[in-house]
Each structure stands twice: as structure tokens, then as C-alpha cells.
């Protein structure tokens, strides 16, 4: 029973949400928010491999997300839809449902290979120089897509909703929600198993003392390669999901701001804490979406009181003042993040009675 | 063909000057604190906005001073106000962390976040409309054979060179400048020499931010449309320039800035202009992969 | 058969010659000492042997294979383990994890196995854990297995580092100043420990040490270097009475 408690709970949440969505108990906006929570969990927990467990300071996660998003979208558009850029569908749209996870994984693999441009320099450099390399990689990837006319250049790429429609034509259930749940679980599962194996603990050894790790038999170059490729590959999967949730993508949505979002989530949750990353991703998404309503409400409130001139309105941009401010304050008072490098079960040892994580 | 090369080279020097001025600020702070001050690009943006409001006040306001008088007043005032902004950031955000002995990483993240706050705070409170900078001095075009130069561009290039030599003299000749260089080697010895560490750090931020302020004025005069995110991309690029030069070394930052300017302008001369960032960043990435410590940086040997 | 043979080893850093023309030879399971004043280049020799530096010149033959220029983790996998002068444990993970990770060269499973947690994964993790637990048992460290090394006393940390090096199952153990920072009671325990390890595991041990009591009571052969050059070698008795060694340690007494 203990072995099954977590999977059962998770399955219950997923099935419950999907059913609620199917019988239109959840409106589309709430569904989208739930899916963004999933994507953000994948992003933050995969970024945590590098910035948390391995202790590097990479700041270009969104670049890999972009690669995954574009590769998955282009593959799907090419295979299953009629579009101006890619011509008639190569396969019957009936197959979209079965190939969708495959294209997502292919997007992830493409992103993992792109991860090499960051992984290889990381053999020799650390810290600030690596930060720059990752940053430059992010800029390079984004401007590559801007200059690629076939995928729409700076205007972006659209039409991915048709793939969802093709899937829904076969069986009418909220497919995207199902895929997001599946891949979010899979990501957390893989990362959890990786970092608790002696193999994966090699990257924690690199974090704590890289020279000792190399001399005490850890192949640090290989471990860095594995860590960067795993992390960027999972970011690519997140990108593929993101593209199909929105139905369109644009190179500029994968810029430094998106990478900063990933940084915020990782450090908010705690370096090297998987449950921290998940909690932070949930809180962060809810915060962003919550501010969408809080800011106009606050605006109305302060206009009741004659504090500021009528011409001035609190804008949605304030969101991007509030979120960094939260992180600045967090760094001052709890720099190790919400969870530190501990997991939920370290804080509440009683939880262990109810489950085993294998 | 050659004419256009020289013309481009001259334009490259102008862009290089902006990059250099900003890169110097990055490198100064890094040299002293081992901190990447990611907010520095936005300090440059703040400088440009301060210059804008001051110019409007003196030039267009009730005072209606002449353009050149305004410029003479605006330059020092902007530099002072921008450095106040930089030092404030240091005081309220970085110093408390340093006092607590927090991991260097947390300070870097704080800096990154402060940059975002400055950008978006500006956007939220001043609105999205772009500000256009008043024309303070009349444009004069000089023709040197086929190359045309404006007085403004010459001014930009000259001031960055002059600033570099003044800065170089400052850090090699004065006591506090030498302390700035020494502090990165030994944090504990400097207080023993009778200079409080916080004084040195404040001086560093004053220098760095005032240079960013100067770059802000010059940039606003050359490209008179201001927006809150103008500092972001140019800031990142200047930072990369500083790293390519070998961060921590002011000569490296100066050369790196000009190098980046030249690479970019040459890239645009050959490829479509949307390739500018792509090529610039790719070349810089390659330099870093080949020589990870930058052009003037010295590899630190690891000890066991 | 020779275990380790070093010939004409020279290491230059820029203009500085840290080690010059260093040679040594291990037949099988000797316990040898490497001594010399501070900055003589002792740790540099260890760093070269463990693969951290690639020597400017010279050959290092370990079990009949040249190892100069190999990566440190490869060298370790071949059977050379070491400890560090200033303890370099992974301070923020449990003692058991420290001992497990140092068996990374011998994992026996792949990344995919770690995701799937198949039989190969379970068996190999079990095997490594058994090795680690046995070692901790033998070295009397088992009660600390879940502690973080950073929270333990200095003497225990030294012992953990030795345990970690042993988990590699080395044929040659390099000890870099194992007695540094220990009090005299701990030093006595350390001497016993090293002698016991030498006998029990039947491996070669090479140590750098400043405390003469340790070197003289343990080592069968001692090599003395100064400014990167070998100035003497011999049995402890010979070294103690060697004028060149006394001069290197105490300075020139012809005032």
C-alpha cells in the first residue's frame, strides 16, 4: 500500500482534473493555468539539475525550451496539418494522437543535442564565464529562430491548435491536459530517480567539490554532459507542451525573461530540492496569474481613495516588479529558498509513514 | 569598397565607445567584489532617463537655457544622480547580503532581479510611450574624403577614450585606486592599510555608475528615442564585451567593447541586420570556448 | 613485476620548476614516505601521479601501463586513490554517500538503468553499499554513516577520507599529510590505523608527512626532496643521520 500511495494520489488528481475539464466543470482559463503549472514544474525541476544539484550558474534555460517548442511544432505541422510553409500533411491527421508523444520526445532530444553547446564549454569553465556562455547561447538560439523565415521569423509560428483538434477528432477529451500531466509526472519521476542514484549523486559531488569528485573517480566531464543534456532535453519537452497549449509561439517569448522565470523558480524553491522546485513552480504560476486580477483590483481600490491622479493606472507590468522584489527579499532573509536543499519528507518525517519513493 | 569599410569602422568606434563605457562599470565592480552586477545595463538606462528629464527641465522648461549650457549642466548632474542610484542599489540590496557572508550567487541573483525591477518599474510608472530626447547641439557634418563624421560621433569616441585614460590613471596612481586593485587579491589586508572596505566599494560603484550615466547621455543624444528596455540588451552585450576582454581588467573591458562594436558593424555590413546579435554572440562564444579567461584575463591555477 | 615506476618526472609552472627529475619505484606493497620542507614539491608529485597535472617531462608507469596525461578519474579507476592535505570531503552529504560516490568508476549500470531501476541497478547499488558498509564497519565509522562529515571532529574526518580512498579498492594509496592538524592521541591512533590498513588490505602506501614520528615509525623507505630535487633516500635510520636532510630542514649552520 505504501508503494502505491503516491502514484494513486497523483492518478486521482490527474483523472479528477481531466474529468472535471471534460464535463466543463473547469473553464478554459483554469485549465490553461493548470497546464502552465505543469510546464513550469518541468522547467524548474529540470533547471534545478544544473543550478541546484550541480551548483552551476546557467541562465539560458529558455533557449532549450525554444528548440523543443520549435522542433515539436514543426514536426507536427509538417506531419499532420496543411500549412503554407510546410505544404499538405505527410501523414493522416488520424495518427496525430499516437505521434504526439513521439514528436514531444524528439523535440526533447533536439534540445538535448543543443545542450551540448553549453555542456562542452562547461568542462573547462565555471561560474561567471559559464553564466555568460549560457546567456550567449540563449541569445543565439532566439536570434536563429528570428532569422529563420520558414518558421515565421520574428512573427512566430502558429497553427498548433489544429493538432489538438486532430487529436480531439479521434476521441473528444482534453488531450493537452492529459499530456501535460503525463510528462510532468514523468519528468519529476526521472529526475527523482536520477538524483537519488549513486550515478546521479555524482553531480552533487561536483557541486560540493569538483576537484575531489574528479580525483575520487567521478568522470566529471561525462557527468556534466549528462546533466546538461538531461536538463535541456526536459526543457525541450516543456517547450513542446508550451507551444501546443498556446497554439502559437514567437521567438521572443523564449528570451532572457523566460530564463529569468526559471531562475526565480529554482532559487525560490531551493537549490537541490525537487519538492522545492515543484512548490515554487506552483506558487509562481499562481502568483503570476493571481496578479492579473489583484493589480486591477488594487487599482480600483486606490482610485476610491484620492491618493493618486485619475490619469495614472497601475499597469500589469507591475507584476514584473513584484516578482523580482519577492526574490530580492527572499535572498535577504532566506537565501536558501523555501526548502533549502531538503525535501518535503525531511521537514515532515511523519510523511514517510505514508509512502515509499522508489 | 574601402570607403565603406572606413565609414563602417568609424561607426563601429562609436558603438564600441558605448559598450566600453558600460563594460568598464561591469569590470570595475567585478574586479573589486567578484560580483557580476547584472543591474548595470539598467543603471545605464536610468542614466539616459535622468539625462532626459534634466534636459527637458533646463532646455524646454521655464529656464529655457541654451543647448550647450544645458549640456554642460546635464553631464555632471546626470553622472552624480546616476551614481547615487548605483550606490543606493549597493547599499540596500548588495551590502546586507555581503555583511551576512551570503553565497556570491545570491548577490548575483539579487542584481539580476534589481535590473528587472528598474526596467519594469520604469515601464509601469512612466508608461510605455517612448521619450524622445531633445536635440541639444546642432549637428555638424565633417567630410574627411569619403568618410563623413558628425561632431556628436567624434565627441562620443573622444570622451570614451579620455575617460579610459583618466580611469586608468586613477586606479594606478591614487591610493584608493590601488586599494581597489588590491582588494580582489586580499580582502583582509586592505582594512589594515587604513582604508575602510566599504569606502572602496562605494567609490567603485560611484565610478561605474557615473560612467554608465555618461554613456546614457551620449547614447540618448546619438539615438534620441528612450525606452525602459534600452539598457537590457546593450547591458548584456557590454557585459559580454567585458568578459571577452577578461573581466576584472579595465584594459580588457575597453578593448572588448571596441572589439564588439567592430564585430557587430562588420557583421551588419555583410549580412542582413537581423543577424547582428546572432553573429556577435556566436563570435564571442567562440572566443570564450578557445580562451575561457578572456583576452586579458589570467587563468588562476587551481590548488589542491 | 613493479607496481609504480616514475622516471625523470619534471613539472614546470611558467618559469618555476616545481619538481625536477623525480624518480621512484614501488615493487609491490611497500609503505614509503616522501618528506621535505614546505614548498618542496611533494604535493605536486602526488598531483601528477593522481592525474591532476600532466607532467612537463617524465614517465609514470603504473601496473606496466603509462598513466601520464590520463584524466584523474581514469587513474583512480586503475587503482590509485588519494587523500588531501586539507580535507576535501563532500561536506553536505552523508558519510555513506561519500563512500558510495567514490565508487563511481565501478557503477556497473547506465543512466537508463537508473531511470528504470531494473535488476542491474538494484544489484549494483546493493554491491556498492555492501562494500561501503563493510569498510565503515572495519574502520569503526559505522555509527556516523548518516552524519554529514562537516559536523564530525577533525580526526574522524581524516579517517573518513582514508575510508573514502579505500572504497576505490586501490593498489596504491597516496596519503597527503594524514596527521596534519591532529592531536598527539589521534596521531597514535592514525599510526596504528595506517599500519593496520597496510597489513589488512595488503596495498602499497605512499605518504607525505611532516611529523617525523609518523614517518619514522611506519615507512620502510623514505625519499627527501627539496626545491623539487631528490636530496636523499634510504631507510629511516639513514635519513635521520643524513647531513643533506638536516641542512634542508634546519638550514645552513655555517654562520
PDB file of N, CA and C in Angstrom, chain A residues 311-342:
ATOM      1  N   UNK A 311      -5.464  59.962 -13.905  1.00  0.00           N
ATOM      2  CA  UNK A 311      -4.846  59.575 -15.170  1.00  0.00           C
ATOM      3  C   UNK A 311      -3.881  58.414 -14.993  1.00  0.00           C
ATOM      4  N   UNK A 312      -3.410  58.212 -13.744  1.00  0.00           N
ATOM      5  CA  UNK A 312      -2.431  57.157 -13.530  1.00  0.00           C
ATOM      6  C   UNK A 312      -3.108  55.844 -13.174  1.00  0.00           C
ATOM      7  N   UNK A 313      -2.700  54.786 -13.847  1.00  0.00           N
ATOM      8  CA  UNK A 313      -3.263  53.475 -13.530  1.00  0.00           C
ATOM      9  C   UNK A 313      -2.147  52.487 -13.251  1.00  0.00           C
ATOM     10  N   UNK A 314      -2.409  51.600 -12.305  1.00  0.00           N
ATOM     11  CA  UNK A 314      -1.436  50.540 -12.042  1.00  0.00           C
ATOM     12  C   UNK A 314      -1.465  49.592 -13.237  1.00  0.00           C
ATOM     13  N   UNK A 315      -0.296  49.331 -13.810  1.00  0.00           N
ATOM     14  CA  UNK A 315      -0.324  48.510 -15.021  1.00  0.00           C
ATOM     15  C   UNK A 315       0.049  47.073 -14.695  1.00  0.00           C
ATOM     16  N   UNK A 316      -0.268  46.190 -15.609  1.00  0.00           N
ATOM     17  CA  UNK A 316       0.063  44.777 -15.440  1.00  0.00           C
ATOM     18  C   UNK A 316       1.570  44.553 -15.339  1.00  0.00           C
ATOM     19  N   UNK A 317       2.327  45.539 -15.844  1.00  0.00           N
ATOM     20  CA  UNK A 317       3.782  45.404 -15.800  1.00  0.00           C
ATOM     21  C   UNK A 317       4.276  45.293 -14.355  1.00  0.00           C
ATOM     22  N   UNK A 318       3.497  45.828 -13.439  1.00  0.00           N
ATOM     23  CA  UNK A 318       3.897  45.794 -12.027  1.00  0.00           C
ATOM     24  C   UNK A 318       4.209  44.382 -11.550  1.00  0.00           C
ATOM     25  N   UNK A 319       3.565  43.413 -12.205  1.00  0.00           N
ATOM     26  CA  UNK A 319       3.847  42.011 -11.946  1.00  0.00           C
ATOM     27  C   UNK A 319       5.345  41.747 -11.970  1.00  0.00           C
ATOM     28  N   UNK A 320       6.007  42.326 -12.950  1.00  0.00           N
ATOM     29  CA  UNK A 320       7.431  42.099 -13.104  1.00  0.00           C
ATOM     30  C   UNK A 320       8.266  43.005 -12.225  1.00  0.00           C
ATOM     31  N   UNK A 321       7.589  43.817 -11.398  1.00  0.00           N
ATOM     32  CA  UNK A 321       8.312  44.499 -10.331  1.00  0.00           C
ATOM     33  C   UNK A 321       8.131  43.681  -9.055  1.00  0.00           C
ATOM     34  N   UNK A 322       6.931  43.165  -8.889  1.00  0.00           N
ATOM     35  CA  UNK A 322       6.610  42.454  -7.651  1.00  0.00           C
ATOM     36  C   UNK A 322       7.374  41.132  -7.555  1.00  0.00           C
ATOM     37  N   UNK A 323       7.416  40.375  -8.668  1.00  0.00           N
ATOM     38  CA  UNK A 323       8.071  39.067  -8.603  1.00  0.00           C
ATOM     39  C   UNK A 323       9.571  39.183  -8.310  1.00  0.00           C
ATOM     40  N   UNK A 324      10.301  40.037  -9.033  1.00  0.00           N
ATOM     41  CA  UNK A 324      11.716  40.187  -8.664  1.00  0.00           C
ATOM     42  C   UNK A 324      11.897  40.684  -7.240  1.00  0.00           C
ATOM     43  N   UNK A 325      10.974  41.571  -6.820  1.00  0.00           N
ATOM     44  CA  UNK A 325      11.078  42.105  -5.462  1.00  0.00           C
ATOM     45  C   UNK A 325      10.938  40.979  -4.440  1.00  0.00           C
ATOM     46  N   UNK A 326      10.030  40.062  -4.698  1.00  0.00           N
ATOM     47  CA  UNK A 326       9.859  38.925  -3.791  1.00  0.00           C
ATOM     48  C   UNK A 326      11.159  38.135  -3.697  1.00  0.00           C
ATOM     49  N   UNK A 327      11.786  37.928  -4.857  1.00  0.00           N
ATOM     50  CA  UNK A 327      13.022  37.145  -4.836  1.00  0.00           C
ATOM     51  C   UNK A 327      14.139  37.910  -4.126  1.00  0.00           C
ATOM     52  N   UNK A 328      14.194  39.230  -4.325  1.00  0.00           N
ATOM     53  CA  UNK A 328      15.215  40.031  -3.634  1.00  0.00           C
ATOM     54  C   UNK A 328      15.030  39.895  -2.130  1.00  0.00           C
ATOM     55  N   UNK A 329      13.782  40.004  -1.686  1.00  0.00           N
ATOM     56  CA  UNK A 329      13.511  39.906  -0.250  1.00  0.00           C
ATOM     57  C   UNK A 329      13.833  38.501   0.258  1.00  0.00           C
ATOM     58  N   UNK A 330      13.483  37.504  -0.547  1.00  0.00           N
ATOM     59  CA  UNK A 330      13.791  36.115  -0.192  1.00  0.00           C
ATOM     60  C   UNK A 330      15.296  35.919  -0.020  1.00  0.00           C
ATOM     61  N   UNK A 331      16.071  36.499  -0.944  1.00  0.00           N
ATOM     62  CA  UNK A 331      17.527  36.361  -0.886  1.00  0.00           C
ATOM     63  C   UNK A 331      18.072  37.006   0.382  1.00  0.00           C
ATOM     64  N   UNK A 332      17.422  38.083   0.842  1.00  0.00           N
ATOM     65  CA  UNK A 332      17.902  38.765   2.043  1.00  0.00           C
ATOM     66  C   UNK A 332      17.620  37.941   3.300  1.00  0.00           C
ATOM     67  N   UNK A 333      16.438  37.313   3.338  1.00  0.00           N
ATOM     68  CA  UNK A 333      16.032  36.702   4.597  1.00  0.00           C
ATOM     69  C   UNK A 333      16.054  35.183   4.590  1.00  0.00           C
ATOM     70  N   UNK A 334      15.917  34.576   3.434  1.00  0.00           N
ATOM     71  CA  UNK A 334      16.006  33.130   3.380  1.00  0.00           C
ATOM     72  C   UNK A 334      16.657  32.744   2.066  1.00  0.00           C
ATOM     73  N   UNK A 335      17.965  33.019   1.951  1.00  0.00           N
ATOM     74  CA  UNK A 335      18.626  32.849   0.661  1.00  0.00           C
ATOM     75  C   UNK A 335      18.627  31.420   0.164  1.00  0.00           C
ATOM     76  N   UNK A 336      18.436  30.458   1.061  1.00  0.00           N
ATOM     77  CA  UNK A 336      18.456  29.078   0.578  1.00  0.00           C
ATOM     78  C   UNK A 336      17.119  28.694  -0.054  1.00  0.00           C
ATOM     79  N   UNK A 337      16.174  29.617  -0.153  1.00  0.00           N
ATOM     80  CA  UNK A 337      14.890  29.321  -0.784  1.00  0.00           C
ATOM     81  C   UNK A 337      13.907  28.726   0.197  1.00  0.00           C
ATOM     82  N   UNK A 338      12.751  28.357  -0.317  1.00  0.00           N
ATOM     83  CA  UNK A 338      11.708  27.864   0.576  1.00  0.00           C
ATOM     84  C   UNK A 338      12.162  26.586   1.278  1.00  0.00           C
ATOM     85  N   UNK A 339      12.765  25.681   0.505  1.00  0.00           N
ATOM     86  CA  UNK A 339      13.068  24.358   1.055  1.00  0.00           C
ATOM     87  C   UNK A 339      14.540  24.135   1.385  1.00  0.00           C
ATOM     88  N   UNK A 340      15.421  25.059   1.041  1.00  0.00           N
ATOM     89  CA  UNK A 340      16.845  24.766   1.199  1.00  0.00           C
ATOM     90  C   UNK A 340      17.201  23.637   0.258  1.00  0.00           C
ATOM     91  N   UNK A 341      18.107  22.734   0.677  1.00  0.00           N
ATOM     92  CA  UNK A 341      18.330  21.588  -0.205  1.00  0.00           C
ATOM     93  C   UNK A 341      17.647  20.343   0.352  1.00  0.00           C
ATOM     94  N   UNK A 342      16.608  20.573   1.136  1.00  0.00           N
ATOM     95  CA  UNK A 342      15.911  19.442   1.734  1.00  0.00           C
ATOM     96  C   UNK A 342      14.617  19.161   0.998  1.00  0.00           C
TER      97      UNK A 342
END
